[in-house]
Amino acid sequence: MNSTTIDLSPAVSSSRTLSSIERALPATGRVLIAAIFLLSGASKLADPTGSMAYISSAGLPLPPLALAGAILVEIVGGLMLVAGYRLRAVATVLALFSIATAVFFHHALGDQNQFIHFFKNLAMAGGLLQIVAFGKTGARA
């Protein structure tokens, strides 16, 4: 490859056998991404009053319903992500949830902490969209 050529071929040939480490990477990545959803859902279950106050402070209507929906998405979605069940659909829902959370709860970008959380959520959505694109094995189906 010379300096004017860009190699757009896949990094791993589909004819090459993957090592056990390479086969474990997609599941490991899913566990790492799911961890934040599972922990966040568990914290909401541990302090529903505080969680509803936070939802209310963001100006969202029906905090009890929003809390139930968030817990459902985070815990059930996180578990499904780890299990690899209906993976593309679950990753899509979690990506949209991450973007919505960024917009509704972390939009004060002048606050450095909120700025970081906003872009952390967008990065999570990006990782989840990789799962949507490449599925359970990490290889394009």
CSV table of C-alpha atoms in Angstrom, one decimal:
chain,number,residue,atom,x,y,z
A,1,MET,CA,0.0,0.0,0.0
A,2,ASN,CA,1.5,3.3,-1.0
A,3,SER,CA,0.9,6.7,0.6
A,4,THR,CA,-2.0,7.6,-1.7
A,5,THR,CA,-4.0,4.3,-1.2
A,6,ILE,CA,-6.4,3.7,1.6
A,7,ASP,CA,-7.0,0.1,2.5
A,8,LEU,CA,-10.8,-0.4,3.0
A,9,SER,CA,-10.6,-4.2,3.2
A,10,PRO,CA,-11.8,-6.0,6.4
A,11,ALA,CA,-9.2,-6.3,9.1
A,12,VAL,CA,-9.9,-10.0,9.5
A,13,SER,CA,-10.5,-12.3,6.5
A,14,SER,CA,-13.7,-14.2,6.7
A,15,SER,CA,-11.8,-17.3,5.7
A,16,ARG,CA,-9.5,-17.2,8.7
A,17,THR,CA,-10.5,-19.1,11.8
A,18,LEU,CA,-11.0,-16.8,14.8
A,19,SER,CA,-9.0,-17.4,18.0
A,20,SER,CA,-10.8,-18.1,21.2
A,21,ILE,CA,-10.0,-14.6,22.4
A,22,GLU,CA,-11.5,-13.1,19.2
A,23,ARG,CA,-14.6,-15.2,19.6
A,24,ALA,CA,-15.0,-14.0,23.2
A,25,LEU,CA,-14.7,-10.3,22.4
A,26,PRO,CA,-18.2,-9.6,21.3
A,27,ALA,CA,-19.8,-11.2,24.4
A,28,THR,CA,-17.2,-9.4,26.6
A,29,GLY,CA,-18.1,-6.1,25.0
A,30,ARG,CA,-21.8,-6.7,25.5
A,31,VAL,CA,-21.2,-7.5,29.2
A,32,LEU,CA,-19.2,-4.3,29.6
A,33,ILE,CA,-21.9,-2.1,27.9
A,34,ALA,CA,-24.7,-3.9,29.8
A,35,ALA,CA,-23.0,-3.2,33.2
A,36,ILE,CA,-23.9,0.5,33.1
A,37,PHE,CA,-27.6,-0.2,32.3
A,38,LEU,CA,-27.8,-2.9,35.0
A,39,LEU,CA,-26.2,-0.8,37.7
A,40,SER,CA,-28.3,2.2,36.8
A,41,GLY,CA,-31.5,0.2,36.9
A,42,ALA,CA,-30.5,-1.3,40.2
A,43,SER,CA,-29.8,2.1,41.7
A,44,LYS,CA,-33.3,3.2,40.6
A,45,LEU,CA,-34.8,0.2,42.3
A,46,ALA,CA,-32.8,1.0,45.5
A,47,ASP,CA,-34.0,4.6,45.6
A,48,PRO,CA,-37.3,5.1,43.6
A,49,THR,CA,-38.2,8.3,45.5
A,50,GLY,CA,-34.9,9.9,44.6
A,51,SER,CA,-35.1,8.6,41.0
A,52,MET,CA,-38.6,10.0,40.6
A,53,ALA,CA,-37.5,13.4,42.0
A,54,TYR,CA,-34.6,13.5,39.4
A,55,ILE,CA,-37.1,12.6,36.6
A,56,SER,CA,-39.4,15.3,37.8
A,57,SER,CA,-36.6,17.9,38.0
A,58,ALA,CA,-35.9,17.2,34.3
A,59,GLY,CA,-39.5,18.3,33.6
A,60,LEU,CA,-40.6,14.9,32.4
A,61,PRO,CA,-44.3,14.0,32.9
A,62,LEU,CA,-45.5,11.1,35.0
A,63,PRO,CA,-42.3,10.3,37.0
A,64,PRO,CA,-43.6,6.9,38.3
A,65,LEU,CA,-44.3,5.7,34.8
A,66,ALA,CA,-41.0,7.1,33.5
A,67,LEU,CA,-39.2,5.3,36.4
A,68,ALA,CA,-40.9,2.0,35.6
A,69,GLY,CA,-40.0,2.4,31.9
A,70,ALA,CA,-36.4,3.2,32.7
A,71,ILE,CA,-36.0,0.3,35.1
A,72,LEU,CA,-37.6,-2.0,32.5
A,73,VAL,CA,-35.3,-0.8,29.7
A,74,GLU,CA,-32.2,-0.8,31.8
A,75,ILE,CA,-32.6,-4.1,33.7
A,76,VAL,CA,-34.4,-6.2,31.1
A,77,GLY,CA,-32.5,-4.7,28.2
A,78,GLY,CA,-29.2,-5.1,30.0
A,79,LEU,CA,-29.9,-8.8,30.8
A,80,MET,CA,-31.0,-9.4,27.2
A,81,LEU,CA,-27.8,-7.7,25.9
A,82,VAL,CA,-25.7,-10.0,28.0
A,83,ALA,CA,-27.6,-13.1,26.9
A,84,GLY,CA,-27.5,-12.0,23.3
A,85,TYR,CA,-31.3,-12.5,23.0
A,86,ARG,CA,-32.9,-10.5,20.2
A,87,LEU,CA,-29.6,-8.6,20.2
A,88,ARG,CA,-30.1,-6.1,17.4
A,89,ALA,CA,-33.6,-5.0,18.6
A,90,VAL,CA,-32.3,-4.7,22.2
A,91,ALA,CA,-29.2,-2.8,21.1
A,92,THR,CA,-31.5,-0.4,19.1
A,93,VAL,CA,-33.7,0.2,22.1
A,94,LEU,CA,-30.8,0.8,24.4
A,95,ALA,CA,-29.1,3.1,21.9
A,96,LEU,CA,-32.3,5.2,21.6
A,97,PHE,CA,-32.7,5.2,25.4
A,98,SER,CA,-29.1,6.4,25.7
A,99,ILE,CA,-29.6,9.3,23.3
A,100,ALA,CA,-32.9,10.3,25.0
A,101,THR,CA,-31.2,10.2,28.4
A,102,ALA,CA,-28.5,12.4,27.1
A,103,VAL,CA,-30.9,14.9,25.6
A,104,PHE,CA,-33.3,15.1,28.6
A,105,PHE,CA,-31.0,14.7,31.5
A,106,HIS,CA,-27.5,15.9,30.4
A,107,HIS,CA,-28.3,18.8,28.0
A,108,ALA,CA,-26.6,21.5,30.2
A,109,LEU,CA,-23.4,21.3,28.2
A,110,GLY,CA,-21.9,24.4,30.0
A,111,ASP,CA,-21.5,22.2,33.1
A,112,GLN,CA,-18.4,20.0,32.5
A,113,ASN,CA,-20.0,17.0,34.4
A,114,GLN,CA,-23.1,17.2,32.2
A,115,PHE,CA,-21.0,17.7,29.1
A,116,ILE,CA,-19.1,14.4,29.9
A,117,HIS,CA,-22.3,12.5,30.7
A,118,PHE,CA,-23.9,13.8,27.5
A,119,PHE,CA,-21.0,12.5,25.3
A,120,LYS,CA,-20.7,9.3,27.4
A,121,ASN,CA,-24.3,8.5,26.5
A,122,LEU,CA,-23.6,9.2,22.8
A,123,ALA,CA,-20.5,7.0,22.9
A,124,MET,CA,-22.6,4.2,24.5
A,125,ALA,CA,-25.2,4.7,21.7
A,126,GLY,CA,-22.3,4.4,19.2
A,127,GLY,CA,-21.1,1.1,20.7
A,128,LEU,CA,-24.7,-0.2,20.7
A,129,LEU,CA,-25.1,0.7,17.0
A,130,GLN,CA,-22.0,-1.4,16.3
A,131,ILE,CA,-23.9,-4.3,17.8
A,132,VAL,CA,-26.9,-3.4,15.7
A,133,ALA,CA,-24.7,-3.4,12.6
A,134,PHE,CA,-22.6,-6.5,13.3
A,135,GLY,CA,-24.8,-8.7,15.6
A,136,LYS,CA,-23.8,-11.3,18.1
A,137,THR,CA,-20.5,-12.5,16.6
A,138,GLY,CA,-19.2,-9.1,15.5
A,139,ALA,CA,-19.1,-10.2,11.9
A,140,ARG,CA,-21.4,-8.8,9.3
A,141,ALA,CA,-24.2,-11.3,8.6
